[in-house]
Tab-separated table of C-alpha atoms in Angstrom:
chain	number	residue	atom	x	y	z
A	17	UNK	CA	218.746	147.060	101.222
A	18	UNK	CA	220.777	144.813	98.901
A	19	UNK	CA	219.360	142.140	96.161
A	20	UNK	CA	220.612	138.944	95.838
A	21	UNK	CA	223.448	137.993	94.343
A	22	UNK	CA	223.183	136.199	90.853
A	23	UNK	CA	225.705	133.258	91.817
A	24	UNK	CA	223.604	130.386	92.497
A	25	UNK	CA	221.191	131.230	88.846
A	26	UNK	CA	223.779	131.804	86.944
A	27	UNK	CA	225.735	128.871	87.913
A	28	UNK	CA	222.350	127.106	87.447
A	29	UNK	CA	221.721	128.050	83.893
A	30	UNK	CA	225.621	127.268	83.242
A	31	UNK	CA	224.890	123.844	84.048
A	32	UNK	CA	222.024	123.364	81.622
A	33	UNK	CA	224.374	124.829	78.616
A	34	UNK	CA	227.089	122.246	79.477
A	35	UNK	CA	224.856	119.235	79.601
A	36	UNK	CA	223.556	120.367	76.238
A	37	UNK	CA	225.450	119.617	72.870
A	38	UNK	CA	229.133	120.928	73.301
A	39	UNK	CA	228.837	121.815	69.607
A	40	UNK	CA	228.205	125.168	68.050
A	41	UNK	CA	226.263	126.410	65.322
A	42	UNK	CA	227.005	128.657	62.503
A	43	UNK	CA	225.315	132.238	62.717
A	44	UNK	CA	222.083	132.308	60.254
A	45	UNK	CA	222.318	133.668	57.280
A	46	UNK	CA	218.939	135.323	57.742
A	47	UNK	CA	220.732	137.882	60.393
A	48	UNK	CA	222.982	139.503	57.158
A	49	UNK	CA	219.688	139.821	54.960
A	50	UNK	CA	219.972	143.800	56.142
A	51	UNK	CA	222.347	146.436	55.916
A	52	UNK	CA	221.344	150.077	56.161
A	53	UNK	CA	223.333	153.274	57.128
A	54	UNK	CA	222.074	154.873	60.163
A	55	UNK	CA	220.345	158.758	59.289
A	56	UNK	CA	221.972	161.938	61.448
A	57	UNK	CA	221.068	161.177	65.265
A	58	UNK	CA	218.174	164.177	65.189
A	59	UNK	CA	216.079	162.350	62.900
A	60	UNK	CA	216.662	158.261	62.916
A	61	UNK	CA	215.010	156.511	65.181
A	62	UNK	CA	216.917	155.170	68.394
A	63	UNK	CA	218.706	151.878	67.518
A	64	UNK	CA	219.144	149.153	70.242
A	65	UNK	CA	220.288	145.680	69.588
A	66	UNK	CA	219.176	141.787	71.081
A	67	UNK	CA	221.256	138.997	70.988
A	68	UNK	CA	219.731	135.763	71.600
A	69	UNK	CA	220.542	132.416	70.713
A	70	UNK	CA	217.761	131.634	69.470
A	71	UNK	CA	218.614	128.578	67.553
A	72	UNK	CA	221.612	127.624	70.109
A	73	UNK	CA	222.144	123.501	70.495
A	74	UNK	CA	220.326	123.573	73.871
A	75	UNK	CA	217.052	123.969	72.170
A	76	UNK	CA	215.077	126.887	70.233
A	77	UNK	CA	213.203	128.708	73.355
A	78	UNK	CA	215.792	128.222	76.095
A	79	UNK	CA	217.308	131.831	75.504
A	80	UNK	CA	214.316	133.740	73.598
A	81	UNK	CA	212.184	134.842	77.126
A	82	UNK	CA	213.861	138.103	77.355
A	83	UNK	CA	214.036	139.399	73.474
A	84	UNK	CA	210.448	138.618	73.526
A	85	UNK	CA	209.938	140.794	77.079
A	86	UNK	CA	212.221	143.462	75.857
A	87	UNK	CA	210.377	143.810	72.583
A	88	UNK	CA	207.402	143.983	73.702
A	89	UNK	CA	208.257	146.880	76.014
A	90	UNK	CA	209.624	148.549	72.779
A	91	UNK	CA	206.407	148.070	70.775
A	92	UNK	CA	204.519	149.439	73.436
A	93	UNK	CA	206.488	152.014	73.664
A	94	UNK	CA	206.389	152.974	70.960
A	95	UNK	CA	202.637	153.017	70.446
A	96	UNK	CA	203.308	156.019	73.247
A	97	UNK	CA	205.352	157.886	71.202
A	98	UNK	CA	209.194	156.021	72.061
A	99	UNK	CA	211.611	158.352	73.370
A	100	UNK	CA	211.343	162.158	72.624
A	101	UNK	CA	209.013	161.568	70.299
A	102	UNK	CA	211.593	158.817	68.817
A	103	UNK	CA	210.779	155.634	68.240
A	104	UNK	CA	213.163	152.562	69.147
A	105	UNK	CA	214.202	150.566	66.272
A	106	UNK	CA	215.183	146.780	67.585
A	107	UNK	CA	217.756	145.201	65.903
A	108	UNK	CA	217.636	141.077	66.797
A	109	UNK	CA	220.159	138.545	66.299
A	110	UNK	CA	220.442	135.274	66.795
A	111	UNK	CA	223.868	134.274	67.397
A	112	UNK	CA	223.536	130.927	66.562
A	113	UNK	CA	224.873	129.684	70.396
A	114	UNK	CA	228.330	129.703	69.180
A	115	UNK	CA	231.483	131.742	69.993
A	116	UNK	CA	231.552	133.015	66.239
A	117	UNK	CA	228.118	133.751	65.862
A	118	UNK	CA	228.344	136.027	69.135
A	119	UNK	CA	231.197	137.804	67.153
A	120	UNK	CA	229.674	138.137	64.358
A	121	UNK	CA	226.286	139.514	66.446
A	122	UNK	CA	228.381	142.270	67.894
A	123	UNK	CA	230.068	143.219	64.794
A	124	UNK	CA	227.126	143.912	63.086
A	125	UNK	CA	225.150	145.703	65.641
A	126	UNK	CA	228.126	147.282	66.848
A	127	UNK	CA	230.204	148.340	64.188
A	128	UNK	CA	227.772	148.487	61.148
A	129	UNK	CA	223.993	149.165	62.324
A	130	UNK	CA	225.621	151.410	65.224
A	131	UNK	CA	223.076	150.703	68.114
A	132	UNK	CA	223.309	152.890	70.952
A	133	UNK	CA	223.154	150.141	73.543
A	134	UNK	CA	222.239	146.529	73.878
A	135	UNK	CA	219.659	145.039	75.844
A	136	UNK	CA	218.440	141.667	77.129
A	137	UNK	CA	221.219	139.871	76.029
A	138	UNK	CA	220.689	136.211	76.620
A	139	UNK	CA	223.795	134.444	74.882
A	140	UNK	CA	225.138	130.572	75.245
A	141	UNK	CA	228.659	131.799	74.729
A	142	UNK	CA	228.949	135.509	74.772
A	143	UNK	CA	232.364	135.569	72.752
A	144	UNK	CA	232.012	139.397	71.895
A	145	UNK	CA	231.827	140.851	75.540
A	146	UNK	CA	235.276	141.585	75.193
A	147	UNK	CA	234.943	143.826	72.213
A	148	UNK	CA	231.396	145.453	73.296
A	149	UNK	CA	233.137	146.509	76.438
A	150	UNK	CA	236.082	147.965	74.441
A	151	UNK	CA	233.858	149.924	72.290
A	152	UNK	CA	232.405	151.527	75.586
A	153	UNK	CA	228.635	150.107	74.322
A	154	UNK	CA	226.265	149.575	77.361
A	155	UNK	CA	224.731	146.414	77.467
A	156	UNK	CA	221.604	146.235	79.940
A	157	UNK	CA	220.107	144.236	81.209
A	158	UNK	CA	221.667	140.934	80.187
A	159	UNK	CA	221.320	137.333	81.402
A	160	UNK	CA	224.686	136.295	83.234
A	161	UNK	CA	224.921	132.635	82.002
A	162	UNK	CA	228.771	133.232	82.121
A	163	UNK	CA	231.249	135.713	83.846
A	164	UNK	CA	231.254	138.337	81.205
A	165	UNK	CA	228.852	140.641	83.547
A	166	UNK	CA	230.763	140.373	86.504
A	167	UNK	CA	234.506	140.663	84.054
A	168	UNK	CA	233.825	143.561	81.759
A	169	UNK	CA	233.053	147.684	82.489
A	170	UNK	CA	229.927	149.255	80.522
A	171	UNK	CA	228.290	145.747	80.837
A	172	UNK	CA	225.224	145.717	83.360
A	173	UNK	CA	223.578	142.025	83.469
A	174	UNK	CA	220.234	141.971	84.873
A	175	UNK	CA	221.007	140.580	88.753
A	176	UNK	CA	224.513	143.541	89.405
A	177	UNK	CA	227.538	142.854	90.108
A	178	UNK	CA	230.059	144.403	93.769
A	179	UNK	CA	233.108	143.275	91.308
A	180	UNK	CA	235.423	145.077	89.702
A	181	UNK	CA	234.921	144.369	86.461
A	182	UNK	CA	238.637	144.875	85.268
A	183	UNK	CA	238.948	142.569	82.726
A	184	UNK	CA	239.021	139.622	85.310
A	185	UNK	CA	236.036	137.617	86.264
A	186	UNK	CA	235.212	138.441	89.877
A	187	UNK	CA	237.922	138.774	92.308
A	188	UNK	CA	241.218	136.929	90.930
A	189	UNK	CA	238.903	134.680	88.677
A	190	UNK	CA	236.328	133.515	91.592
A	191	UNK	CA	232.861	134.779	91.962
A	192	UNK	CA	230.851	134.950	95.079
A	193	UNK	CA	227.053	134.221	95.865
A	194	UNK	CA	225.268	134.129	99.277
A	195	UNK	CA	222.962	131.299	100.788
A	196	UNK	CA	219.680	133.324	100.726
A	197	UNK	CA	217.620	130.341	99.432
A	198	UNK	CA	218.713	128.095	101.364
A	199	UNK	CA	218.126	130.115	104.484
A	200	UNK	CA	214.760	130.954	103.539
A	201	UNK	CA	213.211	127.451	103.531
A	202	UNK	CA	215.462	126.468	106.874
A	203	UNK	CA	213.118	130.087	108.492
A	204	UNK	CA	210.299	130.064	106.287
A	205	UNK	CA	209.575	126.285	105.642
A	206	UNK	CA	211.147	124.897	108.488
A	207	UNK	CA	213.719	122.084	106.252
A	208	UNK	CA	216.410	120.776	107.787
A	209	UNK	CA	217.296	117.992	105.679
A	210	UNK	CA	218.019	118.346	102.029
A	211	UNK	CA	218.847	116.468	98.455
A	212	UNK	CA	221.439	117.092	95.882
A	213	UNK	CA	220.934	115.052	92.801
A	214	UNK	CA	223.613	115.403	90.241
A	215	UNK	CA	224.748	113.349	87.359
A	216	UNK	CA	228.432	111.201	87.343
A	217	UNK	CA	229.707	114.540	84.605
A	218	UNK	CA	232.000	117.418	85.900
A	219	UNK	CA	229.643	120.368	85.198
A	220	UNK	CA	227.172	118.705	86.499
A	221	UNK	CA	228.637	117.634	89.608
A	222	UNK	CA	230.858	121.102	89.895
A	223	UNK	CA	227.245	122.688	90.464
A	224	UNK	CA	226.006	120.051	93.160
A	225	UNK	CA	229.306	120.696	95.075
A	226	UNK	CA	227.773	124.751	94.858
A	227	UNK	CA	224.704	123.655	96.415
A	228	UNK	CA	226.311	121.238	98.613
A	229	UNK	CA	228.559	124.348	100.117
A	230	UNK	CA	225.569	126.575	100.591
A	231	UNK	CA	223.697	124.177	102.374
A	232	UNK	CA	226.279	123.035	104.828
A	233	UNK	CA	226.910	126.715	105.419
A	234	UNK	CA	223.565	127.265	106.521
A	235	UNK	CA	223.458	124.241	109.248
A	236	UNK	CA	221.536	121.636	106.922
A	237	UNK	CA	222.060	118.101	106.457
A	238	UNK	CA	223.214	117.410	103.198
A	239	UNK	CA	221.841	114.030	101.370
A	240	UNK	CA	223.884	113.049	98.177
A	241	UNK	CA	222.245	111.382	95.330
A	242	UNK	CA	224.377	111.004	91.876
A	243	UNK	CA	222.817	109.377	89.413
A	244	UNK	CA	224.827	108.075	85.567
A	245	UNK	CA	224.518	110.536	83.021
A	246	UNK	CA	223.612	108.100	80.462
A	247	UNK	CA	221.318	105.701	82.342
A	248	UNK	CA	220.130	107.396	85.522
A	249	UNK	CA	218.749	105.371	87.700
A	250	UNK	CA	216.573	108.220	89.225
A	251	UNK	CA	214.071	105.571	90.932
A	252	UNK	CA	216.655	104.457	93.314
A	253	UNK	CA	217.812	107.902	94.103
A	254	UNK	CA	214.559	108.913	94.972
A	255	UNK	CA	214.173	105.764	97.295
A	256	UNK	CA	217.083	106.863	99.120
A	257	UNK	CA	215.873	110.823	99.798
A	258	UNK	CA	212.946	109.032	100.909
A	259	UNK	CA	214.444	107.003	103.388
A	260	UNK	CA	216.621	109.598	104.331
A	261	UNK	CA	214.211	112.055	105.260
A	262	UNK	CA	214.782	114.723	102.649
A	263	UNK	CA	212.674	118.236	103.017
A	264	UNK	CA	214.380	119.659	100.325
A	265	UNK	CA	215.326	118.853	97.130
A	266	UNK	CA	217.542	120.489	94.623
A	267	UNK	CA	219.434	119.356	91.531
A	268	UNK	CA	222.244	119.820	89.514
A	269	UNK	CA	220.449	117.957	85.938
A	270	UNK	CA	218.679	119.028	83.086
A	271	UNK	CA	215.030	120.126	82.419
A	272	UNK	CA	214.293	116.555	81.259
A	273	UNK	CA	216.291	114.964	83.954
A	274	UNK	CA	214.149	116.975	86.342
A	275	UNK	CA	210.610	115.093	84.905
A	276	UNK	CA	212.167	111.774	85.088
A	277	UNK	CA	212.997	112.105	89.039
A	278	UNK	CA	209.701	114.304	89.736
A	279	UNK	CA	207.979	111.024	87.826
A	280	UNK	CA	210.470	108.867	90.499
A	281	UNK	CA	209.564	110.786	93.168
A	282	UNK	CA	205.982	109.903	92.844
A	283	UNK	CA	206.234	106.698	92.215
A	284	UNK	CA	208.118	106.003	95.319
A	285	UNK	CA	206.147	108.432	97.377
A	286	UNK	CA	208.294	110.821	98.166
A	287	UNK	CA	206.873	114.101	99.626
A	288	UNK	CA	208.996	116.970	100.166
A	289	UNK	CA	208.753	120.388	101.261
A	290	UNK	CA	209.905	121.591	98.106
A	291	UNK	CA	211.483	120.843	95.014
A	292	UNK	CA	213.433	123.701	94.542
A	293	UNK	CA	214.113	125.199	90.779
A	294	UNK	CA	215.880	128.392	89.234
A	295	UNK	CA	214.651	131.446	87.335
A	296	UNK	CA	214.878	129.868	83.665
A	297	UNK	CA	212.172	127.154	84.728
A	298	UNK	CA	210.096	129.509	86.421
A	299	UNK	CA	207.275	129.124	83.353
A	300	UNK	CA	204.210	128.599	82.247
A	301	UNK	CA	204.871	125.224	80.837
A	302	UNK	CA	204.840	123.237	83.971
A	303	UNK	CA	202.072	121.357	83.252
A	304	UNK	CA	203.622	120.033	80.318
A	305	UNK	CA	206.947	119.777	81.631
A	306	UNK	CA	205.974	117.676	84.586
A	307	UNK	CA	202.201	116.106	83.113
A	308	UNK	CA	202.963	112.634	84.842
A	309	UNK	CA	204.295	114.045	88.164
A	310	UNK	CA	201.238	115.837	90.092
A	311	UNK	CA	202.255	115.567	93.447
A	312	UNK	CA	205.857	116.472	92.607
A	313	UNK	CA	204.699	119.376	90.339
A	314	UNK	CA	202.880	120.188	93.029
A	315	UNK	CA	205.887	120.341	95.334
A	316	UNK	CA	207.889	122.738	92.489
A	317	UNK	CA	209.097	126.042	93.890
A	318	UNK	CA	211.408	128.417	91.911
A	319	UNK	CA	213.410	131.155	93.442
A	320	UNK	CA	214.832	134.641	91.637
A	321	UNK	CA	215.574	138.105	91.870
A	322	UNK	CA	212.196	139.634	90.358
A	323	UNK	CA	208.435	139.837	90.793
A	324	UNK	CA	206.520	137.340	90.155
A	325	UNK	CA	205.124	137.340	86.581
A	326	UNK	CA	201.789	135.753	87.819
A	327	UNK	CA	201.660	139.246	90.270
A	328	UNK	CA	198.574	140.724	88.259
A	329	UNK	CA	197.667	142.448	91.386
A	330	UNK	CA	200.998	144.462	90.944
A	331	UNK	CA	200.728	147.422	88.398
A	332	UNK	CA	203.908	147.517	87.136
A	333	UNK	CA	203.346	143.018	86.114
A	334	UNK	CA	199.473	143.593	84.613
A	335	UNK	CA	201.220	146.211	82.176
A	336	UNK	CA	203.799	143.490	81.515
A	337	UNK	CA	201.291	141.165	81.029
A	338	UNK	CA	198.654	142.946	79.393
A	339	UNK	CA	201.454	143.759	76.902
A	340	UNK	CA	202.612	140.056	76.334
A	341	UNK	CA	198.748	138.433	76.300
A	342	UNK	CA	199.696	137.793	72.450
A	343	UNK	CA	202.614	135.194	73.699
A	344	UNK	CA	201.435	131.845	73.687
A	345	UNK	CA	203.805	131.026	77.124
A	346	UNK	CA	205.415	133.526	79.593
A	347	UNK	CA	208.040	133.253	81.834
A	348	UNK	CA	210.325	135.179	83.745
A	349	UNK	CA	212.735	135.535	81.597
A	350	UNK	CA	210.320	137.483	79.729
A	351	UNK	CA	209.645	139.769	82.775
A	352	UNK	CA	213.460	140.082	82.912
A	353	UNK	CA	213.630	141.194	79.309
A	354	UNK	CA	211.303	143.641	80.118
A	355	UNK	CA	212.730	145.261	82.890
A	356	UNK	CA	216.124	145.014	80.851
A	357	UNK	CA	214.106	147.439	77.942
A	358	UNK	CA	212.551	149.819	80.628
A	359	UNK	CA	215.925	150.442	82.128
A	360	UNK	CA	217.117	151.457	79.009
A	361	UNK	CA	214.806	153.583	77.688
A	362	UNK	CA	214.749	155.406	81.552
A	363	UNK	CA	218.585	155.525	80.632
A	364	UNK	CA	218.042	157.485	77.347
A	365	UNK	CA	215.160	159.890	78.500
A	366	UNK	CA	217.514	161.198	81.153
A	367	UNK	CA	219.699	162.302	78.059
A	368	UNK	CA	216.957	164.872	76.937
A	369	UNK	CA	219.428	168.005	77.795
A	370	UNK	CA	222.493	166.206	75.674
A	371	UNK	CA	221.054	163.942	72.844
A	372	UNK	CA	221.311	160.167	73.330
A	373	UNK	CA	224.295	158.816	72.809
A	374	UNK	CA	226.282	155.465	74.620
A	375	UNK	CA	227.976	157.720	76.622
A	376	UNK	CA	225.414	159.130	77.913
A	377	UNK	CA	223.176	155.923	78.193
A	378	UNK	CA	226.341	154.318	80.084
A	379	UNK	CA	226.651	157.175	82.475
A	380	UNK	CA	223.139	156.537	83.708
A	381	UNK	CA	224.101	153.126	84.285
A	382	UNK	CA	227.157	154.054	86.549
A	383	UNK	CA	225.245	156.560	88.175
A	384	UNK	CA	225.143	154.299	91.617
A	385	UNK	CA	221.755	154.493	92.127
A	386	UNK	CA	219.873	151.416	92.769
A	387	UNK	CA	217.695	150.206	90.069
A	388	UNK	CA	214.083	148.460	89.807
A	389	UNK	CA	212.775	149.235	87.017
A	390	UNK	CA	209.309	150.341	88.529
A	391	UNK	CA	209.197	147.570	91.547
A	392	UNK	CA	209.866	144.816	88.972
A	393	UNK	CA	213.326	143.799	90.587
A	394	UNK	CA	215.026	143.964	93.554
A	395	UNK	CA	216.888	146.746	93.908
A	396	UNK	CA	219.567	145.999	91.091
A	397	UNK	CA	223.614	147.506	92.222
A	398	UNK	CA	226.918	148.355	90.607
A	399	UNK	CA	229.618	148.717	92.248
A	400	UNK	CA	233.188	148.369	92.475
A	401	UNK	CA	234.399	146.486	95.688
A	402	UNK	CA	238.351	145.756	95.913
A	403	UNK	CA	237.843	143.170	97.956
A	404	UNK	CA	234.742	140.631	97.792
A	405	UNK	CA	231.896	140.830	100.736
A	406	UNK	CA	232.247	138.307	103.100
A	407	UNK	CA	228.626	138.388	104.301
A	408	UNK	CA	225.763	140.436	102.329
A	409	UNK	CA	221.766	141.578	103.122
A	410	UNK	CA	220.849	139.898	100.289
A	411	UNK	CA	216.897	139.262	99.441
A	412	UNK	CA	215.142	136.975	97.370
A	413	UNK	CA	211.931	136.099	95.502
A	414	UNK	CA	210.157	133.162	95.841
A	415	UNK	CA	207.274	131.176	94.348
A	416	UNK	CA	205.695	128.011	94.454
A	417	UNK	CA	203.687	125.978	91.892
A	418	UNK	CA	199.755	125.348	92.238
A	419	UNK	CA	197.853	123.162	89.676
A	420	UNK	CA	195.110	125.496	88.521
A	421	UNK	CA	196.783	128.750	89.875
A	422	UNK	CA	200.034	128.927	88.495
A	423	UNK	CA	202.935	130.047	90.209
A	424	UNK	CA	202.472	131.811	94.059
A	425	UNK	CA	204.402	133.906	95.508
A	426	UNK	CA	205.403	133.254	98.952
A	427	UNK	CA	205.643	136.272	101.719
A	428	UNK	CA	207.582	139.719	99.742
A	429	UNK	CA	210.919	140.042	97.729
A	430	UNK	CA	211.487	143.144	99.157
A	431	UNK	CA	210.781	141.646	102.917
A	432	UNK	CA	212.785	138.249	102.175
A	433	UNK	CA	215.899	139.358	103.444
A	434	UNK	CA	218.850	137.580	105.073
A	435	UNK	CA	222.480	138.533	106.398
A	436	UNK	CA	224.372	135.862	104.835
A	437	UNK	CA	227.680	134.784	104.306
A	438	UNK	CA	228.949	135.252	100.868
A	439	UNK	CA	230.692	131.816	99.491
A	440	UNK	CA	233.159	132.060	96.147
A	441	UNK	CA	233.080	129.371	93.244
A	442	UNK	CA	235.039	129.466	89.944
A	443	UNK	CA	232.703	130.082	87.067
């Protein structure tokens, strides 16, 4: 059984970064403050490195879910005795959210504190991919906000990748991503009508043409609503998917955006199916996020590629969250980060016999074995297709927002499956 393709949340989180500052920042100086030289591999402790960008111009805890997942599956882990009786050592940097930072990130992780692998990466402009990829350094388990997981060899984002991972993005510079999500609300929910509401600016209306696509593909009908990017007039927009009948609606605007139309929404009356989000919003934070919008917030539903993290009654998300009960918010992102840090380590124990080393650590990861790190995610794939799929079994994980619950997830990721056609976009 295949998982879904990452196409439609990576393009998703894209968006966000673009409607953010365009600026970058400078890296820390707080991530230089240590230099060491690493002791003889039988003795020093196992060295993995997280780049985040932690202080990028999109805001301070936009990127920072999966460091904080993946390091608390390293503490723990360590409590247990780490690897071999070795403990991990995590080395974090914040890149700053520019292009130089991420240089600078790699270089010193890379080149100077010589980490065997890096994991979780969640960067706004991953810069270095290039030059981890040409020093053969695995990187697991990584966020694909751009193409560099589906462009570079020995780099395994969290969702796979069917490309061929040349040194091209995709196949001849387009990516591909099937209409899963939209299919499960036309069998599961019954919509038949749904809203796009973008903004008047190219990366945001790139991404509504996306969704737009998908939808069409998949029989709906399709109700446009653009709004100006620097005085929305979200009121009148949701009017109009009002009037029009809308079961569905999805957007191509930021967080903020998305609380001024759920506010809009209620004012007008407008009851939907669903009000369909991504992975990055899939949080605890709703109820501050959308406090004047309770019947919209009611009507939120996010969609991914992992369990739940409000799954207690799963094993493998209680240890998760038994782990994380110190974190004042969780997310899925954080869930993510910790599957990226299990998949690791499972990558280094099976190098018992030969000592742990990137090679090693990045033959595990082309082993083509499906991956899910324990049940967490749907069965993760590498692979390396010539030619791109023109229809997939792809499957997909779905939730829906309850005041006083939390988030709910609907029917099984592993059960939510749909032959659908695969549909290509330029990242």
């Amino acid at each position: 059984m295949s998982r879904r393709a990452p196409a439609v949340e990576s393009a998703a989180v894209g968006l966000l970064l673009l409607l953010g500052t365009a600026c970058g920042s400078r890296l820390p100086e707080s991530d230089f403050a240590h230099r060491s030289t690493p002791a003889p591999q039988g003795t020093a402790p196992l060295r993995v490195g997280i780049i985040t960008s932690a202080t990028s111009p999109v805001g301070g805890s936009a990127f920072t879910g999966p460091r904080d997942g993946a390091k608390a599956y390293f503490d723990r882990l360590n409590t247990r005795g780490g690897i071999g009786g070795r403990p991990v050592e995590v080395r974090v940097c914040d890149d700053g959210g520019s292009g130089v930072g991420n240089n600078a990130c790699v270089h010193r992780l890379i080149d100077e504190d010589k980490v065997v692998a890096l994991v979780a990466t969640t960067a706004l402009d991953y810069a270095g991919a290039s030059r981890v990829s040409h020093a053969r350094v695995p990187d697991i388990g990584g966020q694909p906000i751009g193409a560099a997981y589906d462009t570079y060899p020995h780099l395994y984002g969290i969702y796979g990748s069917l490309a061929p991972r040349s040194g091209t993005p995709g196949w001849g510079g387009k990516l591909y991503g099937g209409t899963e999500v939209y299919r499960y609300f036309q069998r599961a929910q019954g919509a038949r009508t749904a809203a796009v509401v973008s903004y008047n600016q190219s990366a945001s209306a790139a991404y509504a043409r996306l969704v737009t696509q998908g939808l069409k593909a998949e029989g709906y009908k399709v109700v446009a609503e653009q709004v100006d990017f620097a005085l929305p007039n979200f009121r009148a927009a949701a009017a109009d998917l009002k009037e029009q009948g809308a079961d569905l609606v999805f957007d191509a605007i930021d967080t903020h955006g998305n609380a001024q139309l759920c506010e809009a929404m209620d004012d007008v009356g407008a009851d939907v199916i669903a009000k369909v989000t991504n992975v990055q919003n899939w949080t605890s934070t709703v109820p501050e996020d959308y406090k004047d919008a309770p019947r919209c917030r009611n009507a939120l539903w996010a969609t991914g590629s992992s369990r739940n993290y409000e799954d207690t009654d799963n094993a493998a998300v209680r240890e998760f969250r038994d782990a994380t009960k110190g974190l004042k918010t969780h997310s899925q992102w954080q869930l993510e980060g910790w599957a990226a840090a299990m998949w690791f380590t499972d990558a280094a124990k099976s190098c018992a016999g030969t000592g742990v080393t990137r090679a090693c650590v990045d033959s595990f990861m082309n082993r083509g074995e499906p991956y899910t790190a324990g049940g967490l995610l749907i069965p993760v794939s590498y692979e390396h297709l010539p030619e791109p799929p023109r229809t997939r079994r792809t499957c997909v994980s779905v939730a829906r927002w309850e005041d006083g619950r939390g988030w709910v997830s609907q029917g099984d990721m592993n059960s939510d499956c749909f032959d659908v056609r695969q549909l290509s976009y330029e990242p």
